[in-house]
Amino acid sequence: MAEWLINLQSLMPEGERCWADVPQDVLSLVLSKLFFRDRCNFKLVCESWNLICPASRPLPPPTNSSEFESPWLMVSQRSSCSWKIFHSLYNDIYYLDFPELANTEILYSKYGWLLMSKQEFNLFFFNPLTREKIELPAVGESFFSVCFTSSPISSDCIVFGILSSSSGFDIDFSFIQRGDEEWETKSFRLGSKYFWMSNCPPVFLNGEYYYLDCKLRNIIAFNLIKNKYDWIKCDEYSETSTTVDQEEDEEEEEEEEEEDEEEYEDEEESEEEEDEEDEEDEEEDEEEDEEYEDVDEEEEEEDDEEEGEQEEEEQEKHKEITHQIYMVEVEGDIWGIFVTNYEKRVSVKKLDLSEKHWVKLESLGGKCLYISTNGSFAKTCSVDGMANKIYFNKFHGKNGIVYSLTNGMYHSVGGYFASKESFGLTDVDFGVWIKPTLDM
């Protein structure tokens, strides 16, 4: 914001600077870069600035405006054709009628399209902006979780879903490519392995479908072309964290290790001298030691077992209790969003496929996340104040809620709510985020 003020000052001769005289086109440009709370402050500067702000904003916004691509949260009213639309940038709620979506359920959302089901087995794509509808052949069984790989207008778009008949020991799934007349169904038996089924939609990346379990954060990767699956067992206790000072910390650790090695070598030399002096005494005691060797080994084994049980109990105490899980593909990587413990703390982690573990992210790298059960996506932020934040389908009164990864707190988009815990917030059922598109 400071850069904009400096630029505005340079437009007016010194001694004649008056904020009310700033050209309207410049003010409109500034306004387009502001987040909700900054917009409110913008209106309070003076009357001419207030007049720039539209009294009522149209939905959808004009296609040539910066607000057009701001995601919506679409919430079904269930009993009617009316849908509640929350605009993330305006922090306003609108109501739109979609007769085409009567008696339907949202299965998944991405690329500006909704995948809807009617009477469980009849599926179709719907673009709420253009109201275009694309029918799919009826499926033989309902889905537990489903996704699609690209925009439905693309001929290579594939719908892939985990069937409700799946259990922890076997996974049944169906898929269809746009233009095909029938669904294809396959099953993979997991043998003795047990997979905790989740309603987190699969993520498509590099020809494979990654499906996350709801308890251990393991992943099954399905490859339809090779007709095989890979079990990715993630070691959550070996999680690492990406921080700015990570390299410096590693260098310090290496120096400490070198110092420890030198001290250890000195101690080892002195111990060897003592061992030589005591060697004769040890030989005399060998026979007595052998008599008690078996007893000592048994005691050591018992001690090891007790220590192992204590370690497991300690890990269980500190283990995160996961309440909600989400996955999203971000520029060729898979990110997991985990809402844990009773306070609903949020952590974002990137999946390291080579090391098979989750890497905690301290920053979203100039992006914001829009998270919902039936579809999540990342967006590069073009408006000040939105970066490094996560939009959930939560509200505080009439205000939307974002989670700031910077300070680890929930904030209301409007108003002054801020808390490290989610108590008092309302979760919206049957809601999904969508990024508007005119693709037809």
Short mmCIF file of C-alpha atoms in Angstrom, two decimals:
data_model
loop_
_atom_site.label_atom_id
_atom_site.label_comp_id
_atom_site.label_asym_id
_atom_site.label_seq_id
_atom_site.Cartn_x
_atom_site.Cartn_y
_atom_site.Cartn_z
CA MET A 1 0.00 0.00 0.00
CA ALA A 2 2.90 2.36 0.77
CA GLU A 3 4.16 2.05 -2.82
CA TRP A 4 0.77 3.18 -4.13
CA LEU A 5 0.78 6.23 -1.84
CA ILE A 6 4.24 7.24 -3.06
CA ASN A 7 3.09 6.91 -6.67
CA LEU A 8 0.00 9.00 -5.95
CA GLN A 9 2.06 11.74 -4.34
CA SER A 10 4.27 12.00 -7.42
CA LEU A 11 1.21 12.75 -9.58
CA MET A 12 0.54 16.09 -7.86
CA PRO A 13 2.79 19.18 -7.63
CA GLU A 14 4.31 19.72 -4.19
CA GLY A 15 2.31 22.25 -2.15
CA GLU A 16 -0.90 21.44 -4.05
CA ARG A 17 -1.30 17.84 -3.00
CA CYS A 18 -4.86 17.02 -2.03
CA TRP A 19 -6.09 13.43 -1.81
CA ALA A 20 -9.51 14.51 -3.09
CA ASP A 21 -7.95 15.56 -6.41
CA VAL A 22 -6.45 12.19 -7.31
CA PRO A 23 -7.70 11.15 -10.80
CA GLN A 24 -10.60 8.70 -10.74
CA ASP A 25 -8.90 6.18 -13.03
CA VAL A 26 -5.96 6.03 -10.61
CA LEU A 27 -8.30 5.60 -7.63
CA SER A 28 -10.13 2.79 -9.44
CA LEU A 29 -6.81 1.05 -10.05
CA VAL A 30 -5.85 1.37 -6.38
CA LEU A 31 -9.27 0.10 -5.29
CA SER A 32 -8.92 -3.01 -7.45
CA LYS A 33 -5.78 -3.98 -5.51
CA LEU A 34 -7.31 -3.73 -2.04
CA PHE A 35 -8.63 -6.42 0.27
CA PHE A 36 -12.00 -6.03 2.05
CA ARG A 37 -10.87 -4.20 5.19
CA ASP A 38 -8.60 -1.89 3.19
CA ARG A 39 -11.57 -1.12 0.92
CA CYS A 40 -13.54 0.01 3.99
CA ASN A 41 -10.70 2.32 5.03
CA PHE A 42 -10.43 3.57 1.44
CA LYS A 43 -14.02 4.85 1.58
CA LEU A 44 -13.31 6.85 4.74
CA VAL A 45 -10.50 8.99 3.28
CA CYS A 46 -12.80 11.61 1.77
CA GLU A 47 -16.09 11.99 -0.09
CA SER A 48 -14.58 11.74 -3.58
CA TRP A 49 -12.90 8.45 -2.67
CA ASN A 50 -16.16 7.12 -1.23
CA LEU A 51 -17.98 7.93 -4.49
CA ILE A 52 -15.55 5.71 -6.41
CA CYS A 53 -16.77 2.67 -4.47
CA PRO A 54 -19.93 1.21 -6.05
CA ALA A 55 -22.97 1.24 -3.77
CA SER A 56 -24.04 -2.22 -4.89
CA ARG A 57 -21.70 -4.64 -6.58
CA PRO A 58 -23.02 -6.92 -9.31
CA LEU A 59 -22.57 -10.68 -9.14
CA PRO A 60 -20.91 -12.00 -11.09
CA PRO A 61 -18.56 -9.01 -11.38
CA PRO A 62 -17.83 -7.64 -14.87
CA THR A 63 -15.59 -10.01 -16.81
CA ASN A 64 -13.03 -7.27 -17.43
CA SER A 65 -12.65 -6.48 -13.71
CA SER A 66 -10.00 -7.84 -11.33
CA GLU A 67 -12.81 -9.06 -9.06
CA PHE A 68 -14.13 -11.44 -11.72
CA GLU A 69 -11.69 -14.25 -10.89
CA SER A 70 -12.22 -14.02 -7.13
CA PRO A 71 -13.62 -17.39 -5.98
CA TRP A 72 -17.16 -17.91 -4.73
CA LEU A 73 -18.39 -20.22 -2.02
CA MET A 74 -21.57 -21.85 -3.35
CA VAL A 75 -23.93 -23.18 -0.69
CA SER A 76 -26.97 -25.28 -1.57
CA GLN A 77 -30.21 -24.34 0.19
CA ARG A 78 -31.33 -27.94 -0.38
CA SER A 79 -35.08 -27.26 -0.21
CA SER A 80 -35.16 -24.82 -3.14
CA CYS A 81 -33.40 -23.83 -6.36
CA SER A 82 -31.83 -20.86 -4.60
CA TRP A 83 -28.12 -20.98 -3.83
CA LYS A 84 -26.26 -18.79 -1.37
CA ILE A 85 -23.17 -17.25 -2.97
CA PHE A 86 -20.42 -15.84 -0.77
CA HIS A 87 -17.95 -13.63 -2.66
CA SER A 88 -14.51 -13.96 -1.06
CA LEU A 89 -13.29 -10.48 -2.05
CA TYR A 90 -16.50 -8.54 -1.37
CA ASN A 91 -17.30 -10.44 1.86
CA ASP A 92 -20.91 -10.25 0.67
CA ILE A 93 -23.64 -12.86 0.32
CA TYR A 94 -25.90 -13.06 -2.71
CA TYR A 95 -28.66 -15.44 -3.75
CA LEU A 96 -28.92 -16.91 -7.24
CA ASP A 97 -31.51 -19.31 -8.62
CA PHE A 98 -30.37 -22.41 -10.49
CA PRO A 99 -33.44 -24.43 -11.54
CA GLU A 100 -31.04 -26.79 -13.35
CA LEU A 101 -29.67 -27.90 -9.96
CA ALA A 102 -32.96 -28.80 -8.28
CA ASN A 103 -32.68 -32.00 -6.19
CA THR A 104 -28.98 -32.40 -6.93
CA GLU A 105 -25.82 -32.87 -4.88
CA ILE A 106 -22.33 -31.46 -5.44
CA LEU A 107 -19.73 -34.19 -5.89
CA TYR A 108 -16.70 -32.12 -6.90
CA SER A 109 -15.63 -28.68 -8.08
CA LYS A 110 -12.63 -27.57 -10.15
CA TYR A 111 -11.71 -25.51 -13.21
CA GLY A 112 -14.84 -23.39 -12.66
CA TRP A 113 -17.17 -26.38 -13.11
CA LEU A 114 -19.33 -28.42 -10.76
CA LEU A 115 -19.74 -32.19 -11.00
CA MET A 116 -23.31 -32.84 -9.86
CA SER A 117 -25.34 -35.98 -9.18
CA LYS A 118 -29.08 -36.41 -9.38
CA GLN A 119 -30.73 -39.44 -7.82
CA GLU A 120 -27.21 -40.74 -7.04
CA PHE A 121 -26.44 -42.34 -10.40
CA ASN A 122 -27.08 -39.54 -12.92
CA LEU A 123 -24.03 -37.29 -13.21
CA PHE A 124 -23.48 -34.06 -15.14
CA PHE A 125 -21.12 -31.09 -15.29
CA PHE A 126 -22.46 -27.59 -14.70
CA ASN A 127 -20.89 -24.16 -15.15
CA PRO A 128 -22.76 -21.76 -12.80
CA LEU A 129 -21.52 -18.72 -14.70
CA THR A 130 -22.52 -19.74 -18.24
CA ARG A 131 -25.15 -22.28 -17.05
CA GLU A 132 -23.82 -24.79 -19.56
CA LYS A 133 -24.64 -28.42 -18.75
CA ILE A 134 -22.74 -31.53 -19.93
CA GLU A 135 -24.42 -34.89 -19.30
CA LEU A 136 -22.50 -38.08 -18.46
CA PRO A 137 -23.64 -41.70 -18.84
CA ALA A 138 -25.34 -43.11 -15.74
CA VAL A 139 -23.00 -44.81 -13.29
CA GLY A 140 -23.87 -48.19 -11.78
CA GLU A 141 -22.94 -47.37 -8.19
CA SER A 142 -22.61 -44.31 -5.97
CA PHE A 143 -19.24 -42.73 -5.25
CA PHE A 144 -17.51 -42.37 -1.90
CA SER A 145 -15.15 -39.75 -3.35
CA VAL A 146 -14.63 -38.45 -6.89
CA CYS A 147 -12.61 -36.01 -9.00
CA PHE A 148 -12.02 -35.03 -12.63
CA THR A 149 -8.69 -34.37 -14.31
CA SER A 150 -9.21 -31.28 -16.51
CA SER A 151 -11.83 -28.86 -17.75
CA PRO A 152 -14.96 -30.78 -18.87
CA ILE A 153 -14.84 -29.06 -22.26
CA SER A 154 -11.56 -30.90 -22.93
CA SER A 155 -11.76 -34.26 -24.70
CA ASP A 156 -9.11 -35.74 -22.37
CA CYS A 157 -11.14 -34.99 -19.22
CA ILE A 158 -11.48 -38.14 -17.09
CA VAL A 159 -13.85 -38.59 -14.16
CA PHE A 160 -12.36 -40.92 -11.54
CA GLY A 161 -14.14 -42.01 -8.37
CA ILE A 162 -13.78 -44.35 -5.40
CA LEU A 163 -16.94 -46.46 -5.14
CA SER A 164 -18.99 -46.82 -1.97
CA SER A 165 -18.51 -50.59 -2.11
CA SER A 166 -14.81 -50.16 -1.24
CA SER A 167 -13.55 -51.36 2.12
CA GLY A 168 -10.29 -51.01 4.00
CA PHE A 169 -8.86 -54.15 2.37
CA ASP A 170 -9.93 -53.50 -1.22
CA ILE A 171 -10.55 -50.42 -3.35
CA ASP A 172 -13.24 -50.37 -6.05
CA PHE A 173 -13.29 -47.49 -8.50
CA SER A 174 -14.90 -46.38 -11.75
CA PHE A 175 -13.75 -43.94 -14.41
CA ILE A 176 -14.87 -42.54 -17.73
CA GLN A 177 -13.35 -40.26 -20.36
CA ARG A 178 -15.40 -37.51 -21.97
CA GLY A 179 -17.07 -38.92 -25.05
CA ASP A 180 -17.14 -42.54 -23.83
CA GLU A 181 -20.50 -44.24 -23.53
CA GLU A 182 -19.83 -46.49 -20.52
CA TRP A 183 -18.01 -46.37 -17.21
CA GLU A 184 -15.15 -48.80 -16.60
CA THR A 185 -14.88 -50.39 -13.15
CA LYS A 186 -11.82 -51.99 -11.54
CA SER A 187 -10.77 -53.29 -8.13
CA PHE A 188 -7.44 -53.51 -6.34
CA ARG A 189 -7.05 -55.96 -3.45
CA LEU A 190 -4.73 -54.69 -0.74
CA GLY A 191 -4.16 -58.05 0.94
CA SER A 192 -3.34 -57.72 4.63
CA LYS A 193 -2.91 -53.94 4.39
CA TYR A 194 -5.73 -51.78 5.73
CA PHE A 195 -6.54 -48.38 4.23
CA TRP A 196 -8.59 -45.89 6.24
CA MET A 197 -11.06 -44.57 3.67
CA SER A 198 -11.53 -40.80 3.52
CA ASN A 199 -13.95 -38.49 1.72
CA CYS A 200 -11.00 -36.36 0.58
CA PRO A 201 -11.20 -36.28 -3.25
CA PRO A 202 -8.32 -37.94 -5.13
CA VAL A 203 -5.71 -35.65 -6.70
CA PHE A 204 -4.59 -36.26 -10.29
CA LEU A 205 -0.87 -35.67 -10.97
CA ASN A 206 1.43 -36.96 -13.73
CA GLY A 207 -0.94 -39.70 -14.84
CA GLU A 208 -1.71 -41.04 -11.36
CA TYR A 209 -4.56 -40.57 -8.88
CA TYR A 210 -3.43 -39.99 -5.30
CA TYR A 211 -5.89 -40.95 -2.59
CA LEU A 212 -5.21 -40.01 1.05
CA ASP A 213 -6.32 -42.04 4.06
CA CYS A 214 -8.04 -40.32 6.97
CA LYS A 215 -5.90 -41.55 9.84
CA LEU A 216 -2.28 -42.41 9.07
CA ARG A 217 -1.78 -39.98 6.15
CA ASN A 218 -0.71 -42.82 3.86
CA ILE A 219 -1.52 -42.60 0.16
CA ILE A 220 -2.51 -45.01 -2.59
CA ALA A 221 -1.47 -43.96 -6.09
CA PHE A 222 -3.55 -45.50 -8.90
CA ASN A 223 -2.18 -45.79 -12.43
CA LEU A 224 -4.95 -46.67 -14.88
CA ILE A 225 -2.67 -47.13 -17.89
CA LYS A 226 -0.34 -49.60 -16.12
CA ASN A 227 -3.29 -51.09 -14.23
CA LYS A 228 -1.45 -51.04 -10.90
CA TYR A 229 -1.30 -49.18 -7.62
CA ASP A 230 1.50 -48.07 -5.29
CA TRP A 231 1.14 -47.96 -1.53
CA ILE A 232 2.94 -44.87 -0.21
CA LYS A 233 3.45 -45.35 3.51
CA CYS A 234 4.31 -41.91 4.85
CA ASP A 235 6.35 -41.71 8.05
CA GLU A 236 4.64 -38.83 9.83
CA TYR A 237 7.21 -38.84 12.64
CA SER A 238 10.01 -37.99 10.19
CA GLU A 239 8.28 -34.84 8.96
CA THR A 240 10.62 -31.97 8.13
CA SER A 241 9.94 -28.26 7.89
CA THR A 242 10.96 -25.73 5.26
CA THR A 243 12.16 -22.53 6.89
CA VAL A 244 14.26 -19.57 5.78
CA ASP A 245 17.00 -20.43 8.28
CA GLN A 246 17.04 -24.15 7.51
CA GLU A 247 20.43 -24.16 5.73
CA GLU A 248 22.09 -22.18 8.53
CA ASP A 249 20.70 -24.57 11.12
CA GLU A 250 22.04 -27.55 9.16
CA GLU A 251 25.53 -26.00 9.03
CA GLU A 252 25.48 -25.44 12.80
CA GLU A 253 24.39 -29.02 13.34
CA GLU A 254 27.30 -30.28 11.20
CA GLU A 255 29.80 -28.23 13.24
CA GLU A 256 28.36 -29.58 16.48
CA GLU A 257 28.60 -33.13 15.14
CA GLU A 258 32.29 -32.63 14.24
CA GLU A 259 33.03 -31.34 17.76
CA ASP A 260 31.21 -34.30 19.28
CA GLU A 261 33.24 -36.70 17.12
CA GLU A 262 36.55 -35.16 18.30
CA GLU A 263 35.50 -35.41 21.94
CA TYR A 264 34.41 -38.98 21.39
CA GLU A 265 37.81 -39.92 19.85
CA ASP A 266 39.68 -38.46 22.86
CA GLU A 267 37.47 -40.36 25.27
CA GLU A 268 37.95 -43.54 23.25
CA GLU A 269 41.78 -43.31 23.47
CA SER A 270 41.72 -42.89 27.26
CA GLU A 271 39.29 -45.76 27.57
CA GLU A 272 41.60 -48.04 25.57
CA GLU A 273 44.48 -47.35 27.99
CA GLU A 274 42.28 -48.17 30.95
CA ASP A 275 41.06 -51.34 29.23
CA GLU A 276 44.62 -52.61 28.78
CA GLU A 277 45.34 -52.15 32.49
CA ASP A 278 42.18 -53.97 33.49
CA GLU A 279 42.49 -56.77 30.96
CA GLU A 280 44.04 -59.24 33.40
CA ASP A 281 41.37 -58.61 36.00
CA GLU A 282 38.63 -59.14 33.43
CA GLU A 283 40.02 -62.53 32.41
CA GLU A 284 39.82 -63.70 36.00
CA ASP A 285 36.19 -62.67 36.23
CA GLU A 286 35.12 -64.18 32.88
CA GLU A 287 33.87 -67.45 34.34
CA GLU A 288 31.69 -65.68 36.88
CA ASP A 289 30.24 -63.37 34.19
CA GLU A 290 29.27 -66.29 31.95
CA GLU A 291 27.09 -67.74 34.71
CA TYR A 292 24.96 -64.59 34.84
CA GLU A 293 25.01 -63.81 31.10
CA ASP A 294 21.72 -65.51 30.24
CA VAL A 295 19.91 -63.83 33.12
CA ASP A 296 21.24 -60.40 32.09
CA GLU A 297 20.15 -60.88 28.47
CA GLU A 298 16.61 -61.71 29.55
CA GLU A 299 16.48 -58.65 31.78
CA GLU A 300 17.78 -56.45 28.93
CA GLU A 301 15.11 -57.77 26.57
CA GLU A 302 12.41 -57.01 29.12
CA ASP A 303 13.81 -53.51 29.62
CA ASP A 304 13.87 -52.92 25.84
CA GLU A 305 10.24 -54.02 25.55
CA GLU A 306 9.20 -51.68 28.37
CA GLU A 307 11.12 -48.79 26.78
CA GLY A 308 9.48 -49.50 23.40
CA GLU A 309 6.02 -49.50 24.96
CA GLN A 310 6.78 -46.24 26.74
CA GLU A 311 7.97 -44.65 23.47
CA GLU A 312 4.78 -45.75 21.69
CA GLU A 313 2.64 -44.33 24.51
CA GLU A 314 4.59 -41.06 24.38
CA GLN A 315 4.16 -40.83 20.58
CA GLU A 316 0.43 -41.51 20.95
CA LYS A 317 0.13 -38.65 23.48
CA HIS A 318 1.77 -36.15 21.14
CA LYS A 319 0.20 -37.51 17.97
CA GLU A 320 -2.06 -35.06 16.18
CA ILE A 321 -5.74 -35.95 16.18
CA THR A 322 -6.83 -35.21 12.63
CA HIS A 323 -10.36 -33.86 12.29
CA GLN A 324 -10.35 -32.76 8.65
CA ILE A 325 -8.02 -33.48 5.73
CA TYR A 326 -7.78 -31.94 2.29
CA MET A 327 -5.43 -32.33 -0.66
CA VAL A 328 -4.65 -29.98 -3.52
CA GLU A 329 -2.27 -30.03 -6.48
CA VAL A 330 -0.07 -26.93 -6.60
CA GLU A 331 2.30 -26.46 -9.55
CA GLY A 332 3.27 -30.12 -9.80
CA ASP A 333 3.29 -30.83 -6.05
CA ILE A 334 0.71 -32.33 -3.71
CA TRP A 335 -0.13 -30.31 -0.62
CA GLY A 336 -2.04 -31.67 2.34
CA ILE A 337 -4.07 -29.43 4.64
CA PHE A 338 -4.61 -30.98 8.06
CA VAL A 339 -6.99 -29.59 10.68
CA THR A 340 -5.92 -31.18 13.95
CA ASN A 341 -6.77 -31.42 17.64
CA TYR A 342 -9.83 -29.96 19.32
CA GLU A 343 -8.69 -26.38 18.74
CA LYS A 344 -8.76 -27.07 14.97
CA ARG A 345 -5.16 -25.98 14.39
CA VAL A 346 -4.17 -25.92 10.73
CA SER A 347 -0.96 -27.16 9.11
CA VAL A 348 -0.01 -27.31 5.43
CA LYS A 349 2.43 -29.98 4.28
CA LYS A 350 3.95 -30.89 0.94
CA LEU A 351 4.27 -34.54 -0.01
CA ASP A 352 7.87 -35.57 -0.72
CA LEU A 353 7.35 -38.60 -2.95
CA SER A 354 11.05 -39.51 -3.09
CA GLU A 355 11.50 -39.61 0.71
CA LYS A 356 7.90 -40.66 1.38
CA HIS A 357 7.11 -38.16 4.07
CA TRP A 358 5.31 -34.86 4.58
CA VAL A 359 7.28 -31.60 4.65
CA LYS A 360 5.70 -28.82 6.69
CA LEU A 361 5.29 -25.52 4.83
CA GLU A 362 5.81 -22.28 6.71
CA SER A 363 4.61 -20.16 3.76
CA LEU A 364 2.31 -20.61 0.75
CA GLY A 365 4.68 -18.66 -1.49
CA GLY A 366 2.36 -15.80 -2.49
CA LYS A 367 -0.65 -18.08 -2.88
CA CYS A 368 -3.91 -18.52 -1.03
CA LEU A 369 -5.89 -21.75 -0.69
CA TYR A 370 -9.63 -22.29 -1.04
CA ILE A 371 -10.57 -25.42 0.85
CA SER A 372 -13.79 -27.43 0.95
CA THR A 373 -14.69 -31.09 1.24
CA ASN A 374 -15.73 -31.46 -2.40
CA GLY A 375 -12.94 -29.53 -4.04
CA SER A 376 -9.94 -27.38 -3.20
CA PHE A 377 -7.54 -25.26 -5.23
CA ALA A 378 -4.69 -22.77 -4.92
CA LYS A 379 -4.67 -19.30 -6.43
CA THR A 380 -1.87 -16.79 -6.95
CA CYS A 381 -2.86 -13.64 -5.07
CA SER A 382 -3.31 -10.42 -7.04
CA VAL A 383 -4.88 -8.45 -4.19
CA ASP A 384 -2.91 -7.16 -1.20
CA GLY A 385 -3.66 -8.92 2.08
CA MET A 386 -4.75 -12.28 0.64
CA ALA A 387 -1.41 -14.10 0.38
CA ASN A 388 -0.53 -16.91 2.79
CA LYS A 389 -4.16 -17.36 3.83
CA ILE A 390 -6.55 -20.30 3.70
CA TYR A 391 -10.27 -19.83 3.02
CA PHE A 392 -12.48 -22.45 4.65
CA ASN A 393 -16.27 -22.76 4.49
CA LYS A 394 -16.50 -21.14 7.93
CA PHE A 395 -18.22 -17.96 9.10
CA HIS A 396 -18.22 -15.67 12.11
CA GLY A 397 -21.69 -14.19 11.97
CA LYS A 398 -22.05 -12.94 8.39
CA ASN A 399 -18.31 -12.57 7.86
CA GLY A 400 -16.20 -15.11 6.04
CA ILE A 401 -13.22 -16.68 7.80
CA VAL A 402 -9.62 -17.08 6.68
CA TYR A 403 -6.77 -18.84 8.44
CA SER A 404 -3.45 -17.01 8.36
CA LEU A 405 -0.46 -19.31 8.09
CA THR A 406 1.72 -16.35 9.09
CA ASN A 407 0.41 -16.01 12.64
CA GLY A 408 -1.53 -19.26 13.02
CA MET A 409 -4.86 -17.54 13.68
CA TYR A 410 -8.39 -17.50 12.29
CA HIS A 411 -9.52 -14.03 11.13
CA SER A 412 -12.86 -12.71 9.91
CA VAL A 413 -12.69 -11.09 6.48
CA GLY A 414 -14.79 -8.22 7.81
CA GLY A 415 -15.03 -7.26 11.46
CA TYR A 416 -12.32 -7.84 14.03
CA PHE A 417 -12.52 -11.51 14.99
CA ALA A 418 -9.12 -13.16 15.55
CA SER A 419 -8.42 -16.39 17.42
CA LYS A 420 -6.01 -19.33 17.43
CA GLU A 421 -9.00 -21.61 17.97
CA SER A 422 -12.09 -22.19 15.86
CA PHE A 423 -14.58 -22.21 18.73
CA GLY A 424 -17.59 -20.02 17.93
CA LEU A 425 -17.22 -20.38 14.16
CA THR A 426 -19.97 -21.84 11.99
CA ASP A 427 -19.20 -24.51 9.40
CA VAL A 428 -21.34 -24.33 6.27
CA ASP A 429 -22.61 -27.70 5.07
CA PHE A 430 -23.15 -28.42 1.37
CA GLY A 431 -20.76 -25.62 0.36
CA VAL A 432 -17.99 -25.70 -2.24
CA TRP A 433 -15.50 -23.16 -3.56
CA ILE A 434 -15.49 -22.38 -7.26
CA LYS A 435 -13.30 -20.16 -9.42
CA PRO A 436 -15.50 -18.52 -12.10
CA THR A 437 -14.71 -19.30 -15.73
CA LEU A 438 -16.32 -18.54 -19.08
CA ASP A 439 -15.03 -21.77 -20.68
CA MET A 440 -17.67 -23.21 -22.99
#
